[in-house]
């Protein structure tokens, strides 16, 4: 097995262009598990850990640009202000060791329907920055990035460089059901982001469909009927939960049944909207 070790982004793109079958490795918390269990035996590994810029984040053009290698620990410690939904989700990932090594870019690269960063990225309206040597940069909205179970819009010669996330302008929440409180892959999860300036609510469903996805009809319902000055109407809250549950398309598997997941998505949708709405009204009153 070849081990490619670029030290600059340009070298990394060149290596991927010359050897598209090379498997990128960042924190290795997914890749090493697959190698250890012989799930895959790549001809080459493309180690990105020496490309320093991937571990940086910045505020540019009104967006928070999070480098692909930024680990969960950094999201929690440095980005909880502008990206509260992603930070909450990051706190639920694995253990401290996994959060130190595991990255948001690696979560995107793996494109597992159960990845915890996907629902908050969808709810916030994030855009994934990918690049190839031949075709340059592509900006892919998170909602178009996930194509199937562990399949993304990334082409074989492309690498993920960063993810651009609009800083929160309203409350955001993430909720995850697991079989225990830590070191657990989501049975299902849900994220919500209030965008008060646009009078819009973003959603993200995790681990309850072949891909992470938004609950579009539920978002449309709130865009049409939510009164941003008033307490939440219980009937509207119930319809929102029902539409979120209907947006899920889960399967029965070792972690939970499809019926349980549909039920839990409805519950988490109602809960997270209630938490966010209480914050929203509390802020307005303050
Ligand atoms: C014990 C344990 C617990 C875990 N718990 C959770 C959890 O609670 N929630 C959760 O979501 N995940 C969990 N995971 C999975 C894993 O930690 C995450 O998916 C993490 O985000 C992967 O990041 P990484 O940097 O380690 O990726 P890597 O393992 O290095 O890579 C993951 C995938 O992304 C690709 N990739 C990496 N970087 C790039 C890039 N720049 N461009 C293109 N492709 C790239 C790789 O080729 C690979 O396919 C857990 C894993 C373990 C071992």
mmCIF file of C-alpha atoms and ligand atoms in Angstrom:
data_model
loop_
_atom_site.group_PDB
_atom_site.id
_atom_site.type_symbol
_atom_site.label_atom_id
_atom_site.label_comp_id
_atom_site.label_asym_id
_atom_site.label_seq_id
_atom_site.Cartn_x
_atom_site.Cartn_y
_atom_site.Cartn_z
ATOM 1 C CA UNK A 1 0.000 0.000 0.000
ATOM 2 C CA UNK A 2 1.373 3.429 -0.976
ATOM 3 C CA UNK A 3 1.387 6.100 1.702
ATOM 4 C CA UNK A 4 1.185 9.592 0.193
ATOM 5 C CA UNK A 5 2.061 12.488 2.452
ATOM 6 C CA UNK A 6 1.512 15.937 0.887
ATOM 7 C CA UNK A 7 2.456 18.993 2.932
ATOM 8 C CA UNK A 8 0.483 21.584 0.926
ATOM 9 C CA UNK A 9 -3.058 21.703 -0.448
ATOM 10 C CA UNK A 10 -1.700 21.883 -4.027
ATOM 11 C CA UNK A 11 0.367 18.732 -3.450
ATOM 12 C CA UNK A 12 -2.697 16.999 -1.984
ATOM 13 C CA UNK A 13 -4.820 17.878 -5.050
ATOM 14 C CA UNK A 14 -2.037 16.715 -7.363
ATOM 15 C CA UNK A 15 -1.727 13.404 -5.511
ATOM 16 C CA UNK A 16 -5.510 12.836 -5.723
ATOM 17 C CA UNK A 17 -5.547 13.755 -9.430
ATOM 18 C CA UNK A 18 -2.681 11.361 -10.198
ATOM 19 C CA UNK A 19 -4.095 8.572 -8.036
ATOM 20 C CA UNK A 20 -7.900 9.031 -7.673
ATOM 21 C CA UNK A 21 -8.203 5.642 -5.949
ATOM 22 C CA UNK A 22 -6.052 6.875 -3.037
ATOM 23 C CA UNK A 23 -8.151 7.045 0.156
ATOM 24 C CA UNK A 24 -7.793 10.325 2.066
ATOM 25 C CA UNK A 25 -7.114 9.938 5.763
ATOM 26 C CA UNK A 26 -7.472 12.771 8.288
ATOM 27 C CA UNK A 27 -8.211 11.769 11.897
ATOM 28 C CA UNK A 28 -8.473 8.153 10.776
ATOM 29 C CA UNK A 29 -11.336 7.392 13.175
ATOM 30 C CA UNK A 30 -13.371 5.929 10.298
ATOM 31 C CA UNK A 31 -10.592 4.871 7.914
ATOM 32 C CA UNK A 32 -8.528 2.955 10.488
ATOM 33 C CA UNK A 33 -11.586 1.032 11.680
ATOM 34 C CA UNK A 34 -12.226 -0.037 8.077
ATOM 35 C CA UNK A 35 -8.594 -1.078 7.576
ATOM 36 C CA UNK A 36 -8.456 -2.949 10.879
ATOM 37 C CA UNK A 37 -11.632 -4.873 10.065
ATOM 38 C CA UNK A 38 -10.526 -5.445 6.466
ATOM 39 C CA UNK A 39 -13.612 -3.658 5.128
ATOM 40 C CA UNK A 40 -11.364 -2.090 2.525
ATOM 41 C CA UNK A 41 -7.794 -2.497 1.363
ATOM 42 C CA UNK A 42 -6.897 0.661 -0.581
ATOM 43 C CA UNK A 43 -3.926 0.696 -2.927
ATOM 44 C CA UNK A 44 -2.900 4.013 -1.403
ATOM 45 C CA UNK A 45 -3.621 6.212 1.594
ATOM 46 C CA UNK A 46 -3.484 9.983 1.151
ATOM 47 C CA UNK A 47 -2.504 11.368 4.535
ATOM 48 C CA UNK A 48 -3.794 14.947 4.876
ATOM 49 C CA UNK A 49 -2.555 15.588 8.403
ATOM 50 C CA UNK A 50 0.468 17.616 7.222
ATOM 51 C CA UNK A 51 -1.671 20.119 5.289
ATOM 52 C CA UNK A 52 -1.836 22.684 8.079
ATOM 53 C CA UNK A 53 -4.430 25.010 6.522
ATOM 54 C CA UNK A 54 -7.096 22.284 6.766
ATOM 55 C CA UNK A 55 -7.070 22.600 10.565
ATOM 56 C CA UNK A 56 -7.943 26.322 10.487
ATOM 57 C CA UNK A 57 -11.251 28.162 10.598
ATOM 58 C CA UNK A 58 -12.007 31.783 9.722
ATOM 59 C CA UNK A 59 -14.853 34.221 9.293
ATOM 60 C CA UNK A 60 -15.030 35.161 5.606
ATOM 61 C CA UNK A 61 -17.774 36.777 3.566
ATOM 62 C CA UNK A 62 -20.316 36.508 6.378
ATOM 63 C CA UNK A 63 -19.693 32.764 6.706
ATOM 64 C CA UNK A 64 -17.695 30.679 9.107
ATOM 65 C CA UNK A 65 -15.273 28.674 6.937
ATOM 66 C CA UNK A 66 -14.375 25.533 8.841
ATOM 67 C CA UNK A 67 -11.338 23.682 7.431
ATOM 68 C CA UNK A 68 -11.999 20.025 6.649
ATOM 69 C CA UNK A 69 -9.585 18.830 9.341
ATOM 70 C CA UNK A 70 -10.968 20.976 12.172
ATOM 71 C CA UNK A 71 -11.619 18.421 14.927
ATOM 72 C CA UNK A 72 -14.766 18.295 17.026
ATOM 73 C CA UNK A 73 -12.851 19.519 20.091
ATOM 74 C CA UNK A 74 -11.984 22.743 18.275
ATOM 75 C CA UNK A 75 -15.603 23.201 17.155
ATOM 76 C CA UNK A 76 -16.712 22.821 20.787
ATOM 77 C CA UNK A 77 -14.041 25.080 22.266
ATOM 78 C CA UNK A 78 -13.864 27.812 19.616
ATOM 79 C CA UNK A 79 -17.060 27.783 17.544
ATOM 80 C CA UNK A 80 -19.905 27.219 20.016
ATOM 81 C CA UNK A 81 -20.805 30.934 19.719
ATOM 82 C CA UNK A 82 -21.304 31.252 15.954
ATOM 83 C CA UNK A 83 -22.158 27.572 15.320
ATOM 84 C CA UNK A 84 -24.125 26.363 18.376
ATOM 85 C CA UNK A 85 -25.914 23.530 16.553
ATOM 86 C CA UNK A 86 -22.703 22.032 15.189
ATOM 87 C CA UNK A 87 -21.013 22.452 18.589
ATOM 88 C CA UNK A 88 -23.868 20.655 20.358
ATOM 89 C CA UNK A 89 -23.683 17.799 17.884
ATOM 90 C CA UNK A 90 -19.886 17.687 18.256
ATOM 91 C CA UNK A 91 -20.243 17.223 22.024
ATOM 92 C CA UNK A 92 -22.173 13.998 21.410
ATOM 93 C CA UNK A 93 -19.549 12.434 19.122
ATOM 94 C CA UNK A 94 -17.702 9.386 20.495
ATOM 95 C CA UNK A 95 -15.323 10.087 23.363
ATOM 96 C CA UNK A 96 -12.752 12.829 24.067
ATOM 97 C CA UNK A 97 -10.138 10.855 22.083
ATOM 98 C CA UNK A 98 -12.454 10.570 19.065
ATOM 99 C CA UNK A 99 -13.409 14.255 19.334
ATOM 100 C CA UNK A 100 -9.707 15.221 19.395
ATOM 101 C CA UNK A 101 -8.936 13.326 16.187
ATOM 102 C CA UNK A 102 -12.265 13.095 14.346
ATOM 103 C CA UNK A 103 -13.075 15.971 12.005
ATOM 104 C CA UNK A 104 -16.116 17.522 10.393
ATOM 105 C CA UNK A 105 -14.495 16.971 6.980
ATOM 106 C CA UNK A 106 -14.031 13.289 7.808
ATOM 107 C CA UNK A 107 -17.691 13.034 8.792
ATOM 108 C CA UNK A 108 -18.609 14.552 5.408
ATOM 109 C CA UNK A 109 -16.153 12.270 3.601
ATOM 110 C CA UNK A 110 -17.676 9.191 5.234
ATOM 111 C CA UNK A 111 -21.205 10.488 4.416
ATOM 112 C CA UNK A 112 -22.802 8.045 6.844
ATOM 113 C CA UNK A 113 -26.528 8.727 7.347
ATOM 114 C CA UNK A 114 -25.761 8.540 11.092
ATOM 115 C CA UNK A 115 -22.970 11.151 11.100
ATOM 116 C CA UNK A 116 -23.708 13.718 13.790
ATOM 117 C CA UNK A 117 -22.489 16.821 12.006
ATOM 118 C CA UNK A 118 -24.892 16.435 9.074
ATOM 119 C CA UNK A 119 -28.232 17.495 10.686
ATOM 120 C CA UNK A 120 -26.877 20.807 12.054
ATOM 121 C CA UNK A 121 -25.091 21.527 8.753
ATOM 122 C CA UNK A 122 -28.390 20.976 6.902
ATOM 123 C CA UNK A 123 -30.399 23.084 9.367
ATOM 124 C CA UNK A 124 -27.898 25.949 9.201
ATOM 125 C CA UNK A 125 -27.710 25.925 5.381
ATOM 126 C CA UNK A 126 -24.032 24.956 5.109
ATOM 127 C CA UNK A 127 -22.136 24.669 1.825
ATOM 128 C CA UNK A 128 -19.297 22.192 1.256
ATOM 129 C CA UNK A 129 -16.178 23.481 -0.522
ATOM 130 C CA UNK A 130 -14.553 20.742 -2.607
ATOM 131 C CA UNK A 131 -11.730 21.024 -5.114
ATOM 132 C CA UNK A 132 -9.911 19.097 -7.817
ATOM 133 C CA UNK A 133 -6.725 19.986 -9.661
ATOM 134 C CA UNK A 134 -8.430 19.764 -13.064
ATOM 135 C CA UNK A 135 -11.752 21.548 -12.418
ATOM 136 C CA UNK A 136 -11.008 23.809 -9.467
ATOM 137 C CA UNK A 137 -13.445 24.631 -6.655
ATOM 138 C CA UNK A 138 -17.076 23.464 -6.432
ATOM 139 C CA UNK A 139 -19.419 24.781 -3.763
ATOM 140 C CA UNK A 140 -22.017 22.106 -2.936
ATOM 141 C CA UNK A 141 -24.967 22.909 -0.635
ATOM 142 C CA UNK A 142 -25.090 20.324 2.155
ATOM 143 C CA UNK A 143 -28.591 19.322 1.009
ATOM 144 C CA UNK A 144 -27.102 18.247 -2.355
ATOM 145 C CA UNK A 145 -23.952 16.669 -0.951
ATOM 146 C CA UNK A 146 -25.432 13.420 0.401
ATOM 147 C CA UNK A 147 -26.426 11.062 -2.417
ATOM 148 C CA UNK A 148 -26.940 7.683 -0.715
ATOM 149 C CA UNK A 149 -25.764 5.492 2.141
ATOM 150 C CA UNK A 150 -22.097 6.502 2.538
ATOM 151 C CA UNK A 151 -22.186 8.128 -0.928
ATOM 152 C CA UNK A 152 -21.601 11.806 -1.551
ATOM 153 C CA UNK A 153 -21.329 14.199 -4.486
ATOM 154 C CA UNK A 154 -17.526 14.124 -4.171
ATOM 155 C CA UNK A 155 -15.803 13.034 -7.425
ATOM 156 C CA UNK A 156 -12.876 10.575 -7.243
ATOM 157 C CA UNK A 157 -10.292 13.295 -7.948
ATOM 158 C CA UNK A 158 -11.800 15.806 -5.491
ATOM 159 C CA UNK A 159 -11.000 16.572 -1.855
ATOM 160 C CA UNK A 160 -13.067 18.408 0.733
ATOM 161 C CA UNK A 161 -11.312 21.629 1.647
ATOM 162 C CA UNK A 162 -13.792 23.276 4.032
ATOM 163 C CA UNK A 163 -17.409 23.702 4.976
ATOM 164 C CA UNK A 164 -18.981 27.173 5.015
ATOM 165 C CA UNK A 165 -21.613 27.656 7.704
ATOM 166 C CA UNK A 166 -23.654 30.837 8.203
ATOM 167 C CA UNK A 167 -23.181 32.029 11.806
ATOM 168 C CA UNK A 168 -26.331 31.588 13.868
ATOM 169 C CA UNK A 169 -28.754 34.498 13.925
ATOM 170 C CA UNK A 170 -31.199 32.603 16.161
ATOM 171 C CA UNK A 171 -31.323 29.623 18.521
ATOM 172 C CA UNK A 172 -30.124 26.215 17.309
ATOM 173 C CA UNK A 173 -30.529 22.787 18.883
ATOM 174 C CA UNK A 174 -29.392 19.219 18.233
ATOM 175 C CA UNK A 175 -30.976 16.138 19.754
ATOM 176 C CA UNK A 176 -29.760 12.546 19.454
ATOM 177 C CA UNK A 177 -31.242 9.245 20.563
ATOM 178 C CA UNK A 178 -28.721 6.540 21.405
ATOM 179 C CA UNK A 179 -28.721 3.303 23.305
ATOM 180 C CA UNK A 180 -26.554 5.016 25.946
ATOM 181 C CA UNK A 181 -25.302 8.531 26.652
ATOM 182 C CA UNK A 182 -21.780 8.415 25.188
ATOM 183 C CA UNK A 183 -19.735 6.521 22.580
ATOM 184 C CA UNK A 184 -22.835 5.779 20.615
ATOM 185 C CA UNK A 185 -23.868 5.984 16.989
ATOM 186 C CA UNK A 186 -27.207 7.748 16.661
ATOM 187 C CA UNK A 187 -30.342 5.631 16.509
ATOM 188 C CA UNK A 188 -31.677 8.842 15.035
ATOM 189 C CA UNK A 189 -31.065 12.553 15.467
ATOM 190 C CA UNK A 190 -32.599 15.922 14.681
ATOM 191 C CA UNK A 191 -31.322 19.490 14.368
ATOM 192 C CA UNK A 192 -33.162 22.772 14.212
ATOM 193 C CA UNK A 193 -31.982 26.298 13.393
ATOM 194 C CA UNK A 194 -34.132 29.407 13.667
ATOM 195 C CA UNK A 195 -33.372 32.086 11.078
ATOM 196 C CA UNK A 196 -35.441 34.989 12.480
ATOM 197 C CA UNK A 197 -34.272 37.562 9.917
ATOM 198 C CA UNK A 198 -35.550 35.381 7.092
ATOM 199 C CA UNK A 199 -38.570 34.216 9.131
ATOM 200 C CA UNK A 200 -37.446 30.656 8.355
ATOM 201 C CA UNK A 201 -36.724 27.485 10.335
ATOM 202 C CA UNK A 202 -34.105 24.988 9.078
ATOM 203 C CA UNK A 203 -34.205 21.287 9.910
ATOM 204 C CA UNK A 204 -31.911 18.274 9.624
ATOM 205 C CA UNK A 205 -32.780 14.611 10.136
ATOM 206 C CA UNK A 206 -30.048 12.077 10.907
ATOM 207 C CA UNK A 207 -29.972 8.285 10.815
ATOM 208 C CA UNK A 208 -33.578 7.953 9.697
ATOM 209 C CA UNK A 209 -33.235 7.780 5.890
ATOM 210 C CA UNK A 210 -30.586 6.619 3.378
ATOM 211 C CA UNK A 211 -29.073 10.093 3.623
ATOM 212 C CA UNK A 212 -29.221 12.940 6.115
ATOM 213 C CA UNK A 213 -32.081 15.145 4.898
ATOM 214 C CA UNK A 214 -34.188 18.196 5.618
ATOM 215 C CA UNK A 215 -37.880 17.992 6.508
ATOM 216 C CA UNK A 216 -38.920 20.294 3.678
ATOM 217 C CA UNK A 217 -42.709 20.212 4.127
ATOM 218 C CA UNK A 218 -42.289 20.896 7.837
ATOM 219 C CA UNK A 219 -40.052 23.878 7.045
ATOM 220 C CA UNK A 220 -42.641 25.178 4.548
ATOM 221 C CA UNK A 221 -45.411 24.827 7.127
ATOM 222 C CA UNK A 222 -43.545 27.033 9.604
ATOM 223 C CA UNK A 223 -42.564 29.544 6.918
ATOM 224 C CA UNK A 224 -46.256 29.939 6.070
ATOM 225 C CA UNK A 225 -47.895 29.805 9.498
ATOM 226 C CA UNK A 226 -45.450 30.658 12.290
ATOM 227 C CA UNK A 227 -46.166 33.923 14.110
ATOM 228 C CA UNK A 228 -42.675 35.073 15.159
ATOM 229 C CA UNK A 229 -44.046 37.406 17.849
ATOM 230 C CA UNK A 230 -46.336 34.931 19.629
ATOM 231 C CA UNK A 231 -46.047 31.819 21.797
ATOM 232 C CA UNK A 232 -45.969 28.552 19.834
ATOM 233 C CA UNK A 233 -49.396 27.330 18.814
ATOM 234 C CA UNK A 234 -49.671 23.722 20.164
ATOM 235 C CA UNK A 235 -51.588 22.588 17.063
ATOM 236 C CA UNK A 236 -48.878 23.997 14.779
ATOM 237 C CA UNK A 237 -46.187 22.344 16.908
ATOM 238 C CA UNK A 238 -47.972 19.002 16.562
ATOM 239 C CA UNK A 239 -48.308 19.351 12.785
ATOM 240 C CA UNK A 240 -44.620 20.297 12.566
ATOM 241 C CA UNK A 241 -43.658 17.141 14.483
ATOM 242 C CA UNK A 242 -45.896 15.007 12.276
ATOM 243 C CA UNK A 243 -44.420 16.421 9.058
ATOM 244 C CA UNK A 244 -40.851 15.893 10.344
ATOM 245 C CA UNK A 245 -41.732 12.282 11.199
ATOM 246 C CA UNK A 246 -43.215 11.853 7.719
ATOM 247 C CA UNK A 247 -40.014 13.163 6.136
ATOM 248 C CA UNK A 248 -38.085 10.264 7.652
ATOM 249 C CA UNK A 249 -37.672 7.025 5.671
ATOM 250 C CA UNK A 250 -35.834 4.749 8.102
ATOM 251 C CA UNK A 251 -35.119 1.023 8.123
ATOM 252 C CA UNK A 252 -35.164 -1.573 10.890
ATOM 253 C CA UNK A 253 -31.611 -2.368 11.956
ATOM 254 C CA UNK A 254 -29.581 -3.426 14.994
ATOM 255 C CA UNK A 255 -29.876 0.021 16.555
ATOM 256 C CA UNK A 256 -33.646 0.470 16.305
ATOM 257 C CA UNK A 257 -36.804 -0.184 14.358
ATOM 258 C CA UNK A 258 -38.132 2.032 11.595
ATOM 259 C CA UNK A 259 -41.328 2.646 13.579
ATOM 260 C CA UNK A 260 -39.380 3.774 16.643
ATOM 261 C CA UNK A 261 -37.235 6.119 14.562
ATOM 262 C CA UNK A 262 -40.271 7.755 12.924
ATOM 263 C CA UNK A 263 -41.826 8.267 16.354
ATOM 264 C CA UNK A 264 -38.591 9.629 17.853
ATOM 265 C CA UNK A 265 -38.042 12.111 15.003
ATOM 266 C CA UNK A 266 -41.495 13.561 15.676
ATOM 267 C CA UNK A 267 -40.751 13.866 19.385
ATOM 268 C CA UNK A 268 -37.311 15.438 18.851
ATOM 269 C CA UNK A 269 -38.720 17.852 16.272
ATOM 270 C CA UNK A 270 -41.346 19.102 18.733
ATOM 271 C CA UNK A 271 -38.846 19.278 21.596
ATOM 272 C CA UNK A 272 -36.119 21.127 19.731
ATOM 273 C CA UNK A 273 -38.573 23.626 18.249
ATOM 274 C CA UNK A 274 -39.982 24.260 21.731
ATOM 275 C CA UNK A 275 -36.496 24.814 23.222
ATOM 276 C CA UNK A 276 -35.524 27.115 20.356
ATOM 277 C CA UNK A 277 -38.796 29.022 20.531
ATOM 278 C CA UNK A 278 -38.451 29.584 24.284
ATOM 279 C CA UNK A 279 -34.968 31.032 23.664
ATOM 280 C CA UNK A 280 -36.296 33.159 20.817
ATOM 281 C CA UNK A 281 -39.112 34.648 22.920
ATOM 282 C CA UNK A 282 -36.838 34.987 25.964
ATOM 283 C CA UNK A 283 -34.346 36.988 23.916
ATOM 284 C CA UNK A 284 -37.068 39.205 22.522
ATOM 285 C CA UNK A 285 -38.408 39.905 26.003
ATOM 286 C CA UNK A 286 -34.938 40.668 27.429
HETATM 287 C C1 LIG B 1 -15.177 4.746 18.794
HETATM 288 C C2 LIG B 1 -15.788 5.625 17.723
HETATM 289 C C3 LIG B 1 -16.887 6.403 18.029
HETATM 290 C C4 LIG B 1 -17.478 7.219 17.068
HETATM 291 N N1 LIG B 1 -18.555 7.967 17.412
HETATM 292 C C5 LIG B 1 -19.143 8.762 16.473
HETATM 293 C C6 LIG B 1 -20.277 9.550 16.821
HETATM 294 O O1 LIG B 1 -20.754 9.549 17.957
HETATM 295 N N2 LIG B 1 -20.830 10.324 15.832
HETATM 296 C C7 LIG B 1 -20.315 10.365 14.557
HETATM 297 O O2 LIG B 1 -20.843 11.090 13.723
HETATM 298 N N3 LIG B 1 -19.239 9.625 14.214
HETATM 299 C C8 LIG B 1 -18.640 8.827 15.133
HETATM 300 N N4 LIG B 1 -17.561 8.067 14.781
HETATM 301 C C9 LIG B 1 -17.071 8.105 13.393
HETATM 302 C C10 LIG B 1 -15.933 9.121 13.135
HETATM 303 O O3 LIG B 1 -15.277 9.490 14.326
HETATM 304 C C11 LIG B 1 -16.466 10.390 12.461
HETATM 305 O O4 LIG B 1 -17.117 10.070 11.249
HETATM 306 C C12 LIG B 1 -15.364 11.427 12.187
HETATM 307 O O5 LIG B 1 -15.967 12.651 11.858
HETATM 308 C C13 LIG B 1 -14.413 11.023 11.093
HETATM 309 O O6 LIG B 1 -13.406 12.024 10.995
HETATM 310 P P1 LIG B 1 -11.883 11.647 10.705
HETATM 311 O O7 LIG B 1 -11.127 12.919 10.540
HETATM 312 O O8 LIG B 1 -11.372 10.691 11.714
HETATM 313 O O9 LIG B 1 -12.060 10.935 9.279
HETATM 314 P P2 LIG B 1 -11.188 9.795 8.583
HETATM 315 O O10 LIG B 1 -11.390 8.478 9.224
HETATM 316 O O11 LIG B 1 -9.785 10.243 8.371
HETATM 317 O O12 LIG B 1 -11.939 9.812 7.151
HETATM 318 C C14 LIG B 1 -13.318 9.501 7.070
HETATM 319 C C15 LIG B 1 -13.742 9.475 5.593
HETATM 320 O O13 LIG B 1 -13.628 10.754 5.023
HETATM 321 C C16 LIG B 1 -12.690 10.735 3.940
HETATM 322 N N5 LIG B 1 -11.962 12.006 4.054
HETATM 323 C C17 LIG B 1 -11.295 12.496 5.141
HETATM 324 N N6 LIG B 1 -10.840 13.737 4.883
HETATM 325 C C18 LIG B 1 -11.206 14.040 3.613
HETATM 326 C C19 LIG B 1 -11.051 15.171 2.764
HETATM 327 N N7 LIG B 1 -10.399 16.280 3.164
HETATM 328 N N8 LIG B 1 -11.583 15.116 1.530
HETATM 329 C C20 LIG B 1 -12.246 14.024 1.089
HETATM 330 N N9 LIG B 1 -12.459 12.926 1.846
HETATM 331 C C21 LIG B 1 -11.931 12.940 3.089
HETATM 332 C C22 LIG B 1 -11.855 9.483 4.161
HETATM 333 O O14 LIG B 1 -11.290 8.989 2.968
HETATM 334 C C23 LIG B 1 -12.883 8.556 4.742
HETATM 335 O O15 LIG B 1 -13.693 8.012 3.722
HETATM 336 C C24 LIG B 1 -16.941 7.247 15.744
HETATM 337 C C25 LIG B 1 -15.808 6.464 15.437
HETATM 338 C C26 LIG B 1 -15.233 5.663 16.408
HETATM 339 C C27 LIG B 1 -14.030 4.835 16.054
#
